[in-house]
Amino acid sequence: MPSPYWFEDGDIVLAVEAHTCKIHRAKLTCSLIFSDMLDLPQPVETDSVDGCPSVTLYDSWKDWLVVLEWLYAHDAFRNKPIVFDALVGALRISTKYEISELRDWAVAELCARWPRELELLSTQSLPHAAGKSARQALHARPDGYRSEAINLARECDVPEILPGAFYALAVQKWHCSAEGGRSHVVLSSADLRRIIAGRERLQDYLVQIVIDPLGRSDEPPPPFCAGCVPPLERYWREKLAPDPTSPYGSWLLRDLLAMAKEDGPIPMLQTVCANCSFLHYSLLYDRMRTLKQSIPRLFQL
Ligand SMILES: [Zn+2]
């Protein structure tokens, strides 16, 4: 079946699944693999279609359509909203055929969705939810993107998004997902185990804080004065107490960040002295930092 990418002056035909396209070799030189292949003398008995050599590729046509659009309608491609499927196609083909510019773009887009700065995950992991609010999107596609992201990261060697993708799966309550969640179907049993183990450890970490909000497991507690301890403990417990109605479990990094960014004087902490307030924020930032650093270890990545 000819495609919209059938140019009369094209000089190579690609056959992918049941589709063909007649395009320009010059366009394909962005790929190291095609460059090398096209540099080789072509054997006389090469398959020929419409006067051009024809190459059969064992990829998905859907993936190639993304790359063809990138090759031939570059500006439109860069300006339209990016859907996850387009990222998948771009990443698969660009990795396999070594198209570094396209791969760099796809990796950057993935890293924007599942950032290293895990506390930012709440806002940045949802831009592909075109036309829906972030909340609706999370309910509608609860884990599909994230578990797909894990498989994609493994398939195409983008390990940098794994902590974000695992963390995003672990903070959601799977029974709240509209589709029932497909992670158990698409993920390997080893990855599923990583999510469960990570989720348990996050939960343990939270429980430890709720039991002893101002304590530290690794060193003596900071020297809070006796009068400041009760309001501070109340504040920590109130902010981090699990909410049974939330579709998320312990989204601790987001909650800690929200505490750190709370604007203006905090009524619950009005009676806390300046020194204890300082100790409190030090503890808060310290917990945020150590938790963020330990996420890959919690998920055995
Ligand atoms: Zn004090």
mmCIF file of C-alpha atoms and ligand atoms in Angstrom:
data_model
loop_
_atom_site.group_PDB
_atom_site.id
_atom_site.type_symbol
_atom_site.label_atom_id
_atom_site.label_comp_id
_atom_site.label_asym_id
_atom_site.label_seq_id
_atom_site.Cartn_x
_atom_site.Cartn_y
_atom_site.Cartn_z
ATOM 1 C CA MET A 1 0.000 0.000 0.000
ATOM 2 C CA PRO A 2 1.656 3.297 -1.062
ATOM 3 C CA SER A 3 1.808 5.929 1.640
ATOM 4 C CA PRO A 4 1.551 9.713 1.647
ATOM 5 C CA TYR A 5 5.341 9.519 1.526
ATOM 6 C CA TRP A 6 5.561 8.500 -2.109
ATOM 7 C CA PHE A 7 7.644 11.035 -3.975
ATOM 8 C CA GLU A 8 7.957 10.740 -7.747
ATOM 9 C CA ASP A 9 11.547 11.955 -7.557
ATOM 10 C CA GLY A 10 12.348 9.664 -4.643
ATOM 11 C CA ASP A 11 15.308 7.322 -5.129
ATOM 12 C CA ILE A 12 14.740 4.576 -2.576
ATOM 13 C CA VAL A 13 11.702 2.528 -1.623
ATOM 14 C CA LEU A 14 11.220 1.312 1.926
ATOM 15 C CA ALA A 15 8.832 -1.550 2.553
ATOM 16 C CA VAL A 16 7.580 -1.790 6.112
ATOM 17 C CA GLU A 17 4.860 -4.254 7.039
ATOM 18 C CA ALA A 18 2.215 -3.918 4.301
ATOM 19 C CA HIS A 19 3.277 -0.360 3.426
ATOM 20 C CA THR A 20 5.793 1.222 1.121
ATOM 21 C CA CYS A 21 7.221 4.682 0.789
ATOM 22 C CA LYS A 22 9.389 6.185 -1.926
ATOM 23 C CA ILE A 23 11.661 8.741 -0.389
ATOM 24 C CA HIS A 24 15.038 10.418 -0.857
ATOM 25 C CA ARG A 25 18.290 8.774 0.109
ATOM 26 C CA ALA A 26 19.660 12.151 1.084
ATOM 27 C CA LYS A 27 17.079 12.299 3.878
ATOM 28 C CA LEU A 28 18.226 8.961 5.241
ATOM 29 C CA THR A 29 21.838 10.052 5.619
ATOM 30 C CA CYS A 30 20.928 11.394 9.063
ATOM 31 C CA SER A 31 21.091 7.728 10.051
ATOM 32 C CA LEU A 32 24.540 6.237 10.507
ATOM 33 C CA ILE A 33 23.238 2.813 9.582
ATOM 34 C CA PHE A 34 21.590 3.981 6.342
ATOM 35 C CA SER A 35 24.590 6.158 5.507
ATOM 36 C CA ASP A 36 26.878 3.162 5.731
ATOM 37 C CA MET A 37 24.465 0.975 3.816
ATOM 38 C CA LEU A 38 23.939 3.483 1.022
ATOM 39 C CA ASP A 39 27.685 3.992 0.682
ATOM 40 C CA LEU A 40 28.127 0.358 -0.216
ATOM 41 C CA PRO A 41 28.006 -0.572 -3.894
ATOM 42 C CA GLN A 42 24.479 -1.837 -4.566
ATOM 43 C CA PRO A 43 24.308 -5.439 -5.804
ATOM 44 C CA VAL A 44 22.924 -5.786 -9.297
ATOM 45 C CA GLU A 45 20.164 -8.127 -8.235
ATOM 46 C CA THR A 46 18.730 -5.647 -5.698
ATOM 47 C CA ASP A 47 14.950 -5.652 -5.566
ATOM 48 C CA SER A 48 13.644 -2.808 -7.633
ATOM 49 C CA VAL A 49 10.311 -1.016 -7.281
ATOM 50 C CA ASP A 50 9.249 1.869 -9.508
ATOM 51 C CA GLY A 51 12.820 2.133 -10.802
ATOM 52 C CA CYS A 52 14.388 2.365 -7.332
ATOM 53 C CA PRO A 53 16.106 -0.095 -5.073
ATOM 54 C CA SER A 54 13.716 -1.377 -2.458
ATOM 55 C CA VAL A 55 14.649 -2.220 1.109
ATOM 56 C CA THR A 56 12.424 -4.267 3.384
ATOM 57 C CA LEU A 57 12.558 -3.155 7.005
ATOM 58 C CA TYR A 58 11.340 -5.335 9.835
ATOM 59 C CA ASP A 59 9.934 -2.526 11.966
ATOM 60 C CA SER A 60 6.508 -1.166 12.744
ATOM 61 C CA TRP A 61 4.994 1.112 10.095
ATOM 62 C CA LYS A 62 3.492 3.214 12.867
ATOM 63 C CA ASP A 63 7.000 3.857 14.204
ATOM 64 C CA TRP A 64 8.284 4.738 10.730
ATOM 65 C CA LEU A 65 5.433 7.184 10.146
ATOM 66 C CA VAL A 66 6.743 9.231 13.059
ATOM 67 C CA VAL A 67 10.224 9.291 11.568
ATOM 68 C CA LEU A 68 8.947 10.136 8.084
ATOM 69 C CA GLU A 69 7.017 13.053 9.482
ATOM 70 C CA TRP A 70 10.133 14.173 11.332
ATOM 71 C CA LEU A 71 12.124 13.929 8.095
ATOM 72 C CA TYR A 72 9.643 15.614 5.791
ATOM 73 C CA ALA A 73 7.543 17.927 7.972
ATOM 74 C CA HIS A 74 10.102 18.850 10.558
ATOM 75 C CA ASP A 75 8.611 22.165 11.694
ATOM 76 C CA ALA A 76 5.082 20.805 11.998
ATOM 77 C CA PHE A 77 6.473 17.832 13.882
ATOM 78 C CA ARG A 78 8.305 20.031 16.376
ATOM 79 C CA ASN A 79 5.340 22.326 16.893
ATOM 80 C CA LYS A 80 2.562 19.866 17.536
ATOM 81 C CA PRO A 81 1.741 18.325 20.907
ATOM 82 C CA ILE A 82 3.757 15.192 21.483
ATOM 83 C CA VAL A 83 1.887 11.997 22.193
ATOM 84 C CA PHE A 84 3.597 9.113 23.895
ATOM 85 C CA ASP A 85 3.230 6.821 20.862
ATOM 86 C CA ALA A 86 5.215 9.295 18.757
ATOM 87 C CA LEU A 87 8.005 9.237 21.312
ATOM 88 C CA VAL A 88 8.010 5.443 21.210
ATOM 89 C CA GLY A 89 8.256 5.390 17.414
ATOM 90 C CA ALA A 90 10.935 8.067 17.320
ATOM 91 C CA LEU A 91 13.009 6.398 19.995
ATOM 92 C CA ARG A 92 12.804 2.874 18.558
ATOM 93 C CA ILE A 93 13.749 3.832 15.018
ATOM 94 C CA SER A 94 16.353 6.411 15.991
ATOM 95 C CA THR A 95 18.037 3.923 18.329
ATOM 96 C CA LYS A 96 18.027 1.061 15.850
ATOM 97 C CA TYR A 97 19.258 3.124 12.884
ATOM 98 C CA GLU A 98 21.426 5.514 14.895
ATOM 99 C CA ILE A 99 19.711 8.797 14.094
ATOM 100 C CA SER A 100 21.350 10.779 16.859
ATOM 101 C CA GLU A 101 19.421 14.028 16.470
ATOM 102 C CA LEU A 102 16.057 12.311 16.713
ATOM 103 C CA ARG A 103 17.157 10.084 19.550
ATOM 104 C CA ASP A 104 18.493 13.043 21.554
ATOM 105 C CA TRP A 105 15.154 14.785 21.106
ATOM 106 C CA ALA A 106 13.140 11.728 22.186
ATOM 107 C CA VAL A 107 15.346 11.099 25.213
ATOM 108 C CA ALA A 108 15.039 14.749 26.270
ATOM 109 C CA GLU A 109 11.248 14.537 25.960
ATOM 110 C CA LEU A 110 11.147 11.369 28.036
ATOM 111 C CA CYS A 111 13.373 12.933 30.670
ATOM 112 C CA ALA A 112 10.972 15.879 30.860
ATOM 113 C CA ARG A 113 8.142 13.465 31.670
ATOM 114 C CA TRP A 114 10.060 11.292 34.130
ATOM 115 C CA PRO A 115 12.626 13.748 35.422
ATOM 116 C CA ARG A 116 15.607 13.062 37.618
ATOM 117 C CA GLU A 117 14.157 15.711 39.923
ATOM 118 C CA LEU A 118 11.610 13.262 41.258
ATOM 119 C CA GLU A 119 9.886 15.829 43.462
ATOM 120 C CA LEU A 120 8.754 17.567 40.237
ATOM 121 C CA LEU A 121 7.131 14.448 38.874
ATOM 122 C CA SER A 122 3.625 15.554 39.751
ATOM 123 C CA THR A 123 3.514 18.305 37.163
ATOM 124 C CA GLN A 124 5.957 17.162 34.537
ATOM 125 C CA SER A 125 4.875 13.589 33.965
ATOM 126 C CA LEU A 126 1.577 14.517 32.358
ATOM 127 C CA PRO A 127 2.104 16.794 29.353
ATOM 128 C CA HIS A 128 0.881 14.157 26.900
ATOM 129 C CA ALA A 129 -2.572 14.331 28.477
ATOM 130 C CA ALA A 130 -3.825 16.602 25.699
ATOM 131 C CA GLY A 131 -7.369 17.840 26.234
ATOM 132 C CA LYS A 132 -7.697 16.405 29.695
ATOM 133 C CA SER A 133 -6.868 17.768 33.081
ATOM 134 C CA ALA A 134 -3.920 16.155 34.765
ATOM 135 C CA ARG A 135 -6.230 14.531 37.271
ATOM 136 C CA GLN A 136 -8.531 13.063 34.621
ATOM 137 C CA ALA A 137 -5.550 11.860 32.685
ATOM 138 C CA LEU A 138 -4.143 10.035 35.663
ATOM 139 C CA HIS A 139 -7.453 8.330 36.196
ATOM 140 C CA ALA A 140 -7.996 7.544 32.545
ATOM 141 C CA ARG A 141 -4.506 6.216 31.828
ATOM 142 C CA PRO A 142 -3.393 5.298 35.299
ATOM 143 C CA ASP A 143 -0.227 3.389 34.645
ATOM 144 C CA GLY A 144 -0.117 2.535 30.989
ATOM 145 C CA TYR A 145 2.315 5.277 30.083
ATOM 146 C CA ARG A 146 4.519 4.614 33.017
ATOM 147 C CA SER A 147 4.824 0.885 32.633
ATOM 148 C CA GLU A 148 5.284 1.382 28.892
ATOM 149 C CA ALA A 149 7.984 3.862 29.774
ATOM 150 C CA ILE A 150 9.768 1.230 31.827
ATOM 151 C CA ASN A 151 9.700 -1.264 28.978
ATOM 152 C CA LEU A 152 10.696 1.404 26.492
ATOM 153 C CA ALA A 153 13.592 2.502 28.693
ATOM 154 C CA ARG A 154 14.863 -1.060 28.793
ATOM 155 C CA GLU A 155 14.281 -1.719 25.085
ATOM 156 C CA CYS A 156 15.930 1.489 23.903
ATOM 157 C CA ASP A 157 18.510 1.972 26.630
ATOM 158 C CA VAL A 158 17.244 5.105 28.394
ATOM 159 C CA PRO A 159 17.934 4.114 32.009
ATOM 160 C CA GLU A 160 17.779 7.713 33.193
ATOM 161 C CA ILE A 161 13.962 7.704 33.181
ATOM 162 C CA LEU A 162 13.629 4.500 35.208
ATOM 163 C CA PRO A 163 13.609 6.023 38.710
ATOM 164 C CA GLY A 164 10.866 8.470 37.694
ATOM 165 C CA ALA A 165 8.801 5.822 35.938
ATOM 166 C CA PHE A 166 9.053 3.372 38.843
ATOM 167 C CA TYR A 167 8.333 6.062 41.380
ATOM 168 C CA ALA A 168 5.287 7.256 39.408
ATOM 169 C CA LEU A 169 3.885 3.733 39.426
ATOM 170 C CA ALA A 170 4.600 3.204 43.091
ATOM 171 C CA VAL A 171 2.856 6.340 44.350
ATOM 172 C CA GLN A 172 -0.450 5.461 42.711
ATOM 173 C CA LYS A 173 -3.046 3.244 44.271
ATOM 174 C CA TRP A 174 -3.653 0.642 41.611
ATOM 175 C CA HIS A 175 -7.168 -0.148 42.752
ATOM 176 C CA CYS A 176 -8.100 3.474 41.951
ATOM 177 C CA SER A 177 -7.243 3.117 38.278
ATOM 178 C CA ALA A 178 -10.138 3.232 35.863
ATOM 179 C CA GLU A 179 -8.666 0.487 33.682
ATOM 180 C CA GLY A 180 -7.745 -1.696 36.609
ATOM 181 C CA GLY A 181 -4.120 -1.089 35.756
ATOM 182 C CA ARG A 182 -2.197 -3.064 33.152
ATOM 183 C CA SER A 183 1.211 -2.901 34.744
ATOM 184 C CA HIS A 184 1.034 -6.482 35.925
ATOM 185 C CA VAL A 185 0.453 -7.542 32.306
ATOM 186 C CA VAL A 186 3.082 -5.480 30.544
ATOM 187 C CA LEU A 187 5.869 -5.487 33.105
ATOM 188 C CA SER A 188 8.319 -8.295 33.661
ATOM 189 C CA SER A 189 7.956 -10.111 36.954
ATOM 190 C CA ALA A 190 11.318 -8.702 38.073
ATOM 191 C CA ASP A 191 10.137 -5.139 37.441
ATOM 192 C CA LEU A 192 6.836 -5.819 39.141
ATOM 193 C CA ARG A 193 8.744 -7.042 42.161
ATOM 194 C CA ARG A 194 10.831 -3.854 42.100
ATOM 195 C CA ILE A 195 7.693 -1.732 42.217
ATOM 196 C CA ILE A 196 6.214 -3.673 45.112
ATOM 197 C CA ALA A 197 9.485 -3.627 47.060
ATOM 198 C CA GLY A 198 9.956 0.094 46.416
ATOM 199 C CA ARG A 199 6.418 0.881 47.408
ATOM 200 C CA GLU A 200 6.810 -1.057 50.684
ATOM 201 C CA ARG A 201 10.019 0.768 51.501
ATOM 202 C CA LEU A 202 8.447 4.154 50.766
ATOM 203 C CA GLN A 203 5.564 3.194 53.011
ATOM 204 C CA ASP A 204 7.952 2.142 55.797
ATOM 205 C CA TYR A 205 9.793 5.435 55.474
ATOM 206 C CA LEU A 206 6.540 7.371 55.785
ATOM 207 C CA VAL A 207 5.335 5.353 58.774
ATOM 208 C CA GLN A 208 8.644 6.025 60.507
ATOM 209 C CA ILE A 209 8.159 9.773 60.027
ATOM 210 C CA VAL A 210 4.556 9.728 61.209
ATOM 211 C CA ILE A 211 5.513 7.764 64.342
ATOM 212 C CA ASP A 212 8.434 10.021 65.196
ATOM 213 C CA PRO A 213 8.221 13.151 63.026
ATOM 214 C CA LEU A 214 11.293 14.889 64.425
ATOM 215 C CA GLY A 215 13.478 11.848 64.975
ATOM 216 C CA ARG A 216 16.273 10.639 62.760
ATOM 217 C CA SER A 217 17.169 7.066 62.135
ATOM 218 C CA ASP A 218 20.787 7.797 61.288
ATOM 219 C CA GLU A 219 21.797 10.287 63.993
ATOM 220 C CA PRO A 220 20.575 11.859 67.270
ATOM 221 C CA PRO A 221 17.451 14.045 66.900
ATOM 222 C CA PRO A 222 18.052 17.755 66.265
ATOM 223 C CA PRO A 223 17.982 19.798 69.513
ATOM 224 C CA PHE A 224 14.404 21.103 69.379
ATOM 225 C CA CYS A 225 13.254 22.838 72.564
ATOM 226 C CA ALA A 226 10.546 21.060 74.558
ATOM 227 C CA GLY A 227 7.848 23.670 73.907
ATOM 228 C CA CYS A 228 8.295 23.552 70.133
ATOM 229 C CA VAL A 229 8.131 19.790 69.781
ATOM 230 C CA PRO A 230 4.322 19.279 70.102
ATOM 231 C CA PRO A 231 3.255 21.814 67.410
ATOM 232 C CA LEU A 232 5.989 20.633 65.051
ATOM 233 C CA GLU A 233 5.024 16.988 65.497
ATOM 234 C CA ARG A 234 1.360 17.860 64.901
ATOM 235 C CA TYR A 235 2.293 19.750 61.747
ATOM 236 C CA TRP A 236 4.371 16.904 60.271
ATOM 237 C CA ARG A 237 1.699 14.347 61.073
ATOM 238 C CA GLU A 238 -1.076 16.447 59.612
ATOM 239 C CA LYS A 239 0.832 17.100 56.394
ATOM 240 C CA LEU A 240 1.907 13.513 55.837
ATOM 241 C CA ALA A 241 -1.013 11.530 57.223
ATOM 242 C CA PRO A 242 -2.277 9.176 54.515
ATOM 243 C CA ASP A 243 -5.545 10.274 52.911
ATOM 244 C CA PRO A 244 -7.829 7.276 52.221
ATOM 245 C CA THR A 245 -9.739 9.216 49.556
ATOM 246 C CA SER A 246 -6.651 10.113 47.516
ATOM 247 C CA PRO A 247 -5.861 8.050 44.406
ATOM 248 C CA TYR A 248 -2.223 8.216 45.500
ATOM 249 C CA GLY A 249 -0.444 6.326 48.220
ATOM 250 C CA SER A 250 2.518 7.944 49.831
ATOM 251 C CA TRP A 251 3.683 10.550 47.345
ATOM 252 C CA LEU A 252 6.232 11.633 49.891
ATOM 253 C CA LEU A 253 8.576 13.737 47.767
ATOM 254 C CA ARG A 254 5.698 15.813 46.486
ATOM 255 C CA ASP A 255 4.303 16.239 49.996
ATOM 256 C CA LEU A 256 7.677 17.245 51.421
ATOM 257 C CA LEU A 257 8.157 19.748 48.602
ATOM 258 C CA ALA A 258 4.693 21.185 49.330
ATOM 259 C CA MET A 259 5.700 21.617 52.994
ATOM 260 C CA ALA A 260 8.923 23.335 51.984
ATOM 261 C CA LYS A 261 7.093 25.691 49.618
ATOM 262 C CA GLU A 262 4.240 26.591 51.936
ATOM 263 C CA ASP A 263 3.794 30.343 51.686
ATOM 264 C CA GLY A 264 3.612 32.884 54.460
ATOM 265 C CA PRO A 265 3.431 32.284 58.203
ATOM 266 C CA ILE A 266 2.099 28.800 58.942
ATOM 267 C CA PRO A 267 -0.637 29.052 61.606
ATOM 268 C CA MET A 268 0.228 25.695 63.164
ATOM 269 C CA LEU A 269 3.822 26.795 63.625
ATOM 270 C CA GLN A 270 3.194 30.290 64.996
ATOM 271 C CA THR A 271 4.460 29.386 68.454
ATOM 272 C CA VAL A 272 7.639 27.710 67.195
ATOM 273 C CA CYS A 273 10.824 29.663 67.972
ATOM 274 C CA ALA A 274 13.183 30.803 65.238
ATOM 275 C CA ASN A 275 15.869 28.268 66.086
ATOM 276 C CA CYS A 276 13.435 25.334 66.004
ATOM 277 C CA SER A 277 11.923 26.658 62.786
ATOM 278 C CA PHE A 278 15.398 26.580 61.251
ATOM 279 C CA LEU A 279 15.968 23.032 62.527
ATOM 280 C CA HIS A 280 12.604 22.012 61.141
ATOM 281 C CA TYR A 281 13.395 23.243 57.630
ATOM 282 C CA SER A 282 16.845 21.670 57.757
ATOM 283 C CA LEU A 283 15.229 18.360 58.633
ATOM 284 C CA LEU A 284 12.683 18.803 55.849
ATOM 285 C CA TYR A 285 15.262 19.524 53.149
ATOM 286 C CA ASP A 286 17.536 16.802 54.453
ATOM 287 C CA ARG A 287 14.750 14.224 54.235
ATOM 288 C CA MET A 288 13.838 15.384 50.747
ATOM 289 C CA ARG A 289 17.433 15.100 49.581
ATOM 290 C CA THR A 290 18.167 11.706 51.109
ATOM 291 C CA LEU A 291 14.865 10.224 49.963
ATOM 292 C CA LYS A 292 15.418 11.449 46.415
ATOM 293 C CA GLN A 293 18.917 10.001 46.386
ATOM 294 C CA SER A 294 17.723 6.669 47.710
ATOM 295 C CA ILE A 295 14.855 6.125 45.229
ATOM 296 C CA PRO A 296 16.941 4.103 42.712
ATOM 297 C CA ARG A 297 18.160 1.909 45.597
ATOM 298 C CA LEU A 298 14.619 1.471 46.989
ATOM 299 C CA PHE A 299 13.547 0.131 43.593
ATOM 300 C CA GLN A 300 16.724 -1.941 43.181
ATOM 301 C CA LEU A 301 17.659 -0.072 40.011
HETATM 302 ZN ZN ZN B 1 12.042 26.141 69.964
#
